[in-house]
Tab-separated table of C-alpha atoms in Angstrom:
chain	number	residue	atom	x	y	z
A	271	TYR	CA	28.528	33.200	35.746
A	272	GLN	CA	31.676	31.106	34.703
A	273	ARG	CA	32.213	28.551	32.392
A	274	ARG	CA	35.090	26.599	33.362
A	275	VAL	CA	36.667	23.859	30.991
A	276	HIS	CA	38.244	21.046	32.868
A	277	GLY	CA	41.841	19.974	31.805
A	278	LYS	CA	43.327	22.137	29.338
A	279	LYS	CA	46.441	24.131	30.062
A	280	ILE	CA	47.394	27.310	28.791
A	281	GLY	CA	50.090	26.706	26.856
A	282	VAL	CA	54.520	26.986	28.223
A	283	GLY	CA	55.340	30.233	28.435
A	284	GLN	CA	51.893	32.302	28.172
A	285	PRO	CA	50.191	34.837	30.269
A	286	LYS	CA	48.438	32.814	33.401
A	287	ARG	CA	46.144	35.538	34.361
A	288	VAL	CA	44.288	38.092	32.354
A	289	GLU	CA	41.835	40.535	33.301
A	290	LYS	CA	39.495	42.661	30.389
A	291	ALA	CA	39.820	39.719	27.515
A	292	LYS	CA	39.434	40.260	24.655
A	293	ILE	CA	38.455	36.448	23.355
A	294	LEU	CA	38.665	34.852	19.275
A	295	VAL	CA	37.713	31.611	19.479
A	296	ALA	CA	38.072	29.260	16.737
A	297	ASN	CA	38.218	26.273	14.316
A	298	THR	CA	41.030	26.453	12.804
A	299	GLY	CA	44.258	23.830	11.471
A	300	MET	CA	47.002	24.875	13.207
A	301	ASP	CA	49.837	22.923	12.615
A	302	THR	CA	50.538	22.557	8.967
A	303	ASP	CA	54.064	22.862	9.559
A	304	LYS	CA	53.311	19.024	9.991
A	305	ILE	CA	53.156	17.384	6.044
A	306	LYS	CA	49.660	15.508	7.047
A	307	ILE	CA	48.677	14.332	3.768
A	308	TYR	CA	47.993	10.744	3.403
A	309	GLY	CA	50.374	8.864	1.238
A	310	ALA	CA	51.954	12.380	0.415
A	311	ARG	CA	55.751	11.959	-0.988
A	312	VAL	CA	58.307	14.827	-0.612
A	313	ARG	CA	61.023	13.817	-2.641
A	314	VAL	CA	64.114	16.910	-2.561
A	315	ASP	CA	68.030	16.011	-3.776
A	316	SER	CA	69.460	18.243	-0.686
A	317	ILE	CA	68.938	18.791	3.299
A	318	ALA	CA	69.560	21.680	2.231
A	319	LYS	CA	65.921	21.661	0.413
A	320	LEU	CA	64.353	20.239	3.018
A	321	ALA	CA	66.007	22.084	5.469
A	322	ASP	CA	63.620	25.104	2.328
A	323	LEU	CA	60.978	23.424	2.309
A	324	GLU	CA	60.386	23.576	6.534
A	325	THR	CA	61.448	27.128	6.124
A	326	ALA	CA	58.638	27.713	4.192
A	327	GLU	CA	56.121	25.748	6.135
A	328	LYS	CA	56.935	28.067	8.742
A	329	GLN	CA	56.859	31.038	7.082
A	330	LYS	CA	53.369	30.061	6.095
A	331	MET	CA	52.317	29.067	10.416
A	332	LYS	CA	53.227	32.672	11.030
A	333	ALA	CA	51.747	34.692	8.464
A	334	LYS	CA	48.327	32.493	10.493
A	335	VAL	CA	49.344	33.456	14.190
A	336	GLN	CA	50.283	37.454	13.010
A	337	LYS	CA	46.492	37.468	11.539
A	338	ILE	CA	45.229	36.872	14.778
A	339	VAL	CA	47.204	38.728	16.659
A	340	ASP	CA	46.479	41.537	14.133
A	341	HIS	CA	43.316	41.097	15.799
A	342	ASN	CA	43.749	42.823	19.235
A	343	ILE	CA	43.617	40.146	21.453
A	344	ASN	CA	44.944	38.641	24.463
A	345	CYS	CA	42.823	35.157	24.509
A	346	PHE	CA	42.987	32.524	21.232
A	347	ILE	CA	40.939	29.682	22.153
A	348	ASN	CA	40.747	27.072	19.317
A	349	ARG	CA	38.546	23.662	18.474
A	350	GLN	CA	42.321	22.020	16.453
A	351	LEU	CA	45.792	21.240	18.882
A	352	ILE	CA	48.021	24.091	18.611
A	353	TYR	CA	51.213	22.874	17.501
A	354	ASN	CA	55.071	23.901	19.372
A	355	TYR	CA	55.810	26.341	16.685
A	356	PRO	CA	52.633	28.728	16.652
A	357	GLU	CA	52.159	28.074	20.691
A	358	GLU	CA	55.527	29.788	20.506
A	359	LEU	CA	54.152	32.561	18.707
A	360	PHE	CA	51.891	33.606	20.917
A	361	ALA	CA	53.776	33.610	23.921
A	362	GLN	CA	55.821	35.964	22.366
A	363	ALA	CA	53.476	38.247	21.404
A	364	GLY	CA	51.765	38.096	24.922
A	365	VAL	CA	48.066	35.796	24.243
A	366	THR	CA	47.114	33.391	25.710
A	367	ALA	CA	46.097	30.375	23.317
A	368	ILE	CA	44.152	27.094	24.548
A	369	GLU	CA	43.490	24.371	22.570
A	370	HIS	CA	42.095	21.546	22.154
A	371	ALA	CA	38.879	22.873	23.286
A	372	ASP	CA	36.523	20.067	20.992
A	373	PHE	CA	32.707	20.053	19.520
A	374	ASP	CA	31.085	20.727	22.624
A	375	GLY	CA	33.740	23.312	24.567
A	376	ILE	CA	34.386	25.327	21.191
A	377	GLU	CA	30.044	26.002	21.452
A	378	ARG	CA	29.871	26.530	25.109
A	379	LEU	CA	32.397	28.809	24.755
A	380	ALA	CA	31.211	30.261	22.043
A	381	LEU	CA	27.801	30.846	24.314
A	382	VAL	CA	29.374	32.318	27.944
A	383	LEU	CA	31.526	34.427	26.298
A	384	GLY	CA	29.035	36.118	23.468
A	385	ALA	CA	31.500	35.087	21.063
A	386	GLU	CA	31.227	34.388	17.129
A	387	VAL	CA	33.031	30.600	16.587
A	388	THR	CA	35.980	31.661	13.192
A	389	SER	CA	37.944	29.691	10.947
A	390	THR	CA	39.343	32.624	8.542
A	391	PHE	CA	41.099	35.315	9.948
A	392	ASP	CA	41.403	38.185	6.851
A	393	HIS	CA	38.436	40.380	7.918
A	394	PRO	CA	39.146	41.157	11.415
A	395	GLU	CA	35.151	43.742	10.923
A	396	LEU	CA	33.160	41.208	10.099
A	397	VAL	CA	34.828	39.030	14.086
A	398	GLN	CA	32.192	38.168	16.772
A	399	TYR	CA	35.331	38.593	20.293
A	400	GLY	CA	34.554	36.906	23.631
A	401	GLU	CA	34.813	39.195	26.425
A	402	CYS	CA	35.716	38.062	30.043
A	403	ASP	CA	36.424	39.886	33.292
A	404	LEU	CA	39.320	37.922	33.946
A	405	ILE	CA	40.701	34.493	32.759
A	406	ASP	CA	43.771	32.347	35.367
A	407	GLU	CA	43.689	29.411	36.160
A	408	ILE	CA	42.551	27.586	39.813
A	409	MET	CA	43.043	23.869	41.630
A	410	ILE	CA	39.747	21.983	42.030
A	411	GLY	CA	40.884	18.657	44.111
A	412	GLU	CA	44.549	16.812	41.760
A	413	ASP	CA	42.458	18.919	38.563
A	414	THR	CA	44.201	22.283	37.744
A	415	VAL	CA	41.576	23.899	35.038
A	416	ILE	CA	40.652	27.335	33.320
A	417	ARG	CA	38.200	29.818	34.867
A	418	PHE	CA	36.524	32.043	33.074
A	419	SER	CA	34.393	35.157	34.645
A	420	GLY	CA	32.759	37.382	34.510
A	421	CYS	CA	31.611	36.634	31.473
A	422	LYS	CA	29.872	38.603	28.263
A	423	ALA	CA	26.504	36.434	27.469
A	424	GLY	CA	26.107	34.328	30.422
A	425	GLU	CA	24.120	31.258	28.446
A	426	ALA	CA	26.077	28.586	29.576
A	427	CYS	CA	28.778	27.854	33.338
A	428	THR	CA	29.307	24.946	34.741
A	429	ILE	CA	29.062	22.955	37.898
A	430	VAL	CA	31.919	21.402	39.848
A	431	LEU	CA	30.943	17.829	41.410
A	432	ARG	CA	32.830	16.876	44.148
A	433	GLY	CA	33.102	13.421	47.235
A	434	ALA	CA	34.024	10.998	48.622
A	435	SER	CA	32.998	8.706	46.224
A	436	ASN	CA	31.948	7.802	42.310
A	437	TYR	CA	29.079	6.623	43.733
A	438	PHE	CA	27.954	10.668	45.954
A	439	LEU	CA	29.171	12.149	42.038
A	440	ASP	CA	27.255	9.481	41.096
A	441	GLU	CA	24.073	10.300	42.810
A	442	ALA	CA	24.757	14.150	42.563
A	443	GLU	CA	24.743	13.945	39.363
A	444	ARG	CA	21.219	12.730	38.138
A	445	ALA	CA	19.591	15.256	40.963
A	446	LEU	CA	20.877	17.647	39.828
A	447	HIS	CA	20.559	16.600	35.737
A	448	ASP	CA	16.686	15.845	37.766
A	449	ALA	CA	16.655	19.673	38.478
A	450	LEU	CA	17.649	20.964	35.291
A	451	CYS	CA	14.675	18.678	33.064
A	452	VAL	CA	11.603	19.525	36.096
A	453	LEU	CA	13.669	23.637	35.886
A	454	SER	CA	12.585	24.102	31.786
A	455	GLN	CA	10.036	21.768	31.104
A	456	THR	CA	8.800	24.795	33.772
A	457	VAL	CA	9.957	27.551	32.049
A	458	LYS	CA	7.510	25.727	29.547
A	459	GLU	CA	4.671	25.463	31.045
A	460	THR	CA	4.410	27.693	33.793
A	461	ARG	CA	2.045	26.456	36.077
A	462	THR	CA	3.522	25.069	39.224
A	463	VAL	CA	0.898	23.126	42.453
A	464	LEU	CA	1.356	23.664	45.730
A	465	GLY	CA	4.087	20.607	47.710
A	466	ALA	CA	5.531	19.645	50.815
A	467	GLY	CA	2.279	16.842	50.693
A	468	CYS	CA	-0.195	19.365	50.542
A	469	SER	CA	-1.245	18.193	46.801
A	470	GLU	CA	-1.431	14.786	47.825
A	471	MET	CA	-2.897	14.934	50.975
A	472	LEU	CA	-5.623	17.283	48.299
A	473	MET	CA	-5.428	15.167	46.430
A	474	ALA	CA	-6.143	11.926	48.324
A	475	LYS	CA	-9.604	13.850	49.529
A	476	ALA	CA	-11.056	14.088	46.684
A	477	ILE	CA	-11.057	10.572	45.607
A	478	GLU	CA	-12.388	9.728	49.201
A	479	GLU	CA	-15.411	11.431	48.764
A	480	GLU	CA	-15.574	10.559	44.666
A	481	ALA	CA	-15.510	6.582	46.066
A	482	LYS	CA	-18.175	6.943	48.462
A	483	ARG	CA	-20.059	7.568	45.951
A	484	THR	CA	-19.053	5.314	44.028
A	485	PRO	CA	-20.967	1.773	43.836
A	486	GLY	CA	-18.943	-1.842	43.605
A	487	LYS	CA	-14.876	-3.388	43.785
A	488	LYS	CA	-14.715	0.553	41.678
A	489	ALA	CA	-14.754	1.840	45.201
A	490	LEU	CA	-12.323	-0.054	46.845
A	491	ALA	CA	-9.774	0.787	44.326
A	492	MET	CA	-9.785	4.390	44.536
A	493	GLU	CA	-9.883	4.249	48.270
A	494	ALA	CA	-6.345	2.026	47.411
A	495	PHE	CA	-5.113	5.029	45.327
A	496	ALA	CA	-6.101	7.701	47.685
A	497	ARG	CA	-3.606	5.682	50.726
A	498	ALA	CA	-1.036	5.401	48.220
A	499	LEU	CA	-1.011	9.590	47.455
A	500	ARG	CA	-1.041	9.627	51.716
A	501	ALA	CA	1.879	7.748	51.980
A	502	ILE	CA	4.090	10.584	50.235
A	503	PRO	CA	3.788	12.967	53.106
A	504	ALA	CA	4.856	10.265	55.358
A	505	ILE	CA	7.249	9.009	53.544
A	506	ILE	CA	8.496	13.247	52.856
A	507	ALA	CA	8.089	13.083	56.629
A	508	ASP	CA	10.359	9.775	57.723
A	509	ASN	CA	12.950	11.138	55.433
A	510	ALA	CA	13.255	14.852	57.383
A	511	GLY	CA	13.856	11.826	60.614
A	512	LEU	CA	9.815	12.819	62.154
A	513	ASP	CA	7.160	11.458	62.898
A	514	SER	CA	5.512	10.650	60.020
A	515	ALA	CA	2.639	9.014	61.750
A	516	ASP	CA	1.194	12.043	63.802
A	517	LEU	CA	2.721	14.985	60.875
A	518	VAL	CA	0.170	12.822	58.315
A	519	THR	CA	-2.700	12.594	60.446
A	520	LYS	CA	-2.732	16.006	61.238
A	521	LEU	CA	-2.816	16.791	57.833
A	522	ALA	CA	-5.591	14.825	57.323
A	523	ALA	CA	-7.236	17.159	59.913
A	524	GLU	CA	-5.870	19.855	59.196
A	525	HIS	CA	-7.303	19.248	55.205
A	526	TYR	CA	-10.472	18.092	56.424
A	527	SER	CA	-11.406	20.532	58.092
A	528	GLY	CA	-11.600	23.358	55.340
A	529	ASN	CA	-7.331	24.627	55.242
A	530	ALA	CA	-6.858	23.551	51.510
A	531	ARG	CA	-2.905	25.107	52.210
A	532	ALA	CA	-1.997	22.669	55.232
A	533	GLY	CA	1.172	20.924	54.118
A	534	LEU	CA	4.301	20.003	55.961
A	535	ASP	CA	7.810	22.316	57.468
A	536	VAL	CA	10.493	20.047	58.099
A	537	PHE	CA	12.293	22.327	58.949
A	538	GLU	CA	10.823	22.898	62.259
A	539	GLY	CA	8.746	19.838	62.887
A	540	LYS	CA	5.642	21.077	62.226
A	541	VAL	CA	2.130	21.813	59.979
A	542	VAL	CA	2.087	24.657	58.346
A	543	THR	CA	-1.051	26.964	57.680
A	544	ASP	CA	0.321	27.812	54.272
A	545	VAL	CA	2.944	25.940	52.756
A	546	SER	CA	5.149	28.427	50.238
A	547	VAL	CA	6.631	24.771	48.974
A	548	LEU	CA	5.936	25.413	44.772
A	549	GLU	CA	6.339	22.240	42.504
A	550	SER	CA	6.267	21.182	38.665
A	551	TYR	CA	2.432	21.205	37.815
A	552	LYS	CA	4.221	18.881	34.962
A	553	CYS	CA	6.438	16.865	36.901
A	554	LYS	CA	3.978	16.817	39.624
A	555	SER	CA	1.521	14.899	36.818
A	556	SER	CA	3.990	12.696	35.493
A	557	VAL	CA	5.363	11.936	38.396
A	558	VAL	CA	0.714	10.325	38.974
A	559	ASN	CA	0.396	9.226	35.887
A	560	TYR	CA	3.513	7.099	35.718
A	561	ALA	CA	2.601	5.358	38.972
A	562	ALA	CA	-0.262	4.419	37.918
A	563	GLU	CA	0.877	2.942	35.072
A	564	ALA	CA	3.754	1.036	37.180
A	565	ALA	CA	0.838	-0.385	40.271
A	566	GLU	CA	-0.881	-1.822	36.953
A	567	MET	CA	1.760	-3.194	35.139
A	568	ILE	CA	2.294	-4.991	38.618
A	569	LEU	CA	-0.582	-5.960	38.679
A	570	ARG	CA	-0.421	-7.710	34.915
A	571	VAL	CA	2.854	-9.192	35.423
A	572	ASP	CA	1.053	-10.146	38.916
A	573	ASN	CA	-2.445	-12.261	37.384
A	574	ILE	CA	-0.369	-13.767	34.890
A	575	ILE	CA	2.283	-15.409	37.687
A	576	ARG	CA	-0.127	-17.020	39.308
A	577	CYS	CA	-2.000	-18.340	36.781
A	578	PRO	CA	1.188	-20.502	35.623
A	579	PRO	CA	-0.067	-23.097	32.169
A	580	ARG	CA	-1.005	-26.243	32.923
A	581	GLN	CA	2.173	-28.738	33.229
A	582	ARG	CA	1.794	-31.563	30.847
A	583	ASN	CA	3.005	-34.936	32.067
A	584	ARG	CA	4.801	-37.836	29.639
């Protein structure tokens, strides 16, 4: 597993490549050398006292950095900013420092590295450190990113999408998001159904057989629903550039012959008797239900449009 932090850079003069990294993930202020209290005012009667005040602030920061370095780490990741002076101290100690990893980034890094976010550094024995095999900077397109390879926990990772335009990237992101949603639901509901048009043909066959035993206009609606289900294998074939009319009729013949596992093989362009494609049962059930509800809503809207109110003429 790998976790990449986009848009972040390693500090100046610090190691750009760290092997067998021992990582301290923290959320602490590394800018105490700056007075940042709103409305604060410091009055001195000489420049020497002002210099003493700045020196005291620097000593305080130096002591804090020394506490962090005493953890025997070689990489420090902070959610907040790291100012120039502590960055210089980390460089002198040979520690790689990464700043401003934000809230989401720091939580995900803690998951993938097996670390806990720390705010105090007085008790190294209570700190859980992160580990990974390699930290380095790489180029992806025109951006420099930091890569964490061989992480300890592997509970998170980064997927990099690249495309010719923003439209392609947006479409790829939506497709990936949908796939991950299906995967997460499949973990909760582990039942699966046969794909490649097999399930739709089975449902269409069952509905048609029930429609033959149903009197009245309900049978017409059921037959129309069966035709809509049978259109899905045709769409799969069309998207693969195949002859949908020929393949769908062959698939229907296989199912009516008693082969309930027949489906489409878009790579070979033929009907196979034992399909190996599986789909999430929960996803398939939701798709069928939502499609039926959408069709019902469209029919209701059409009836409203067909029956406009009587125009009033003065």
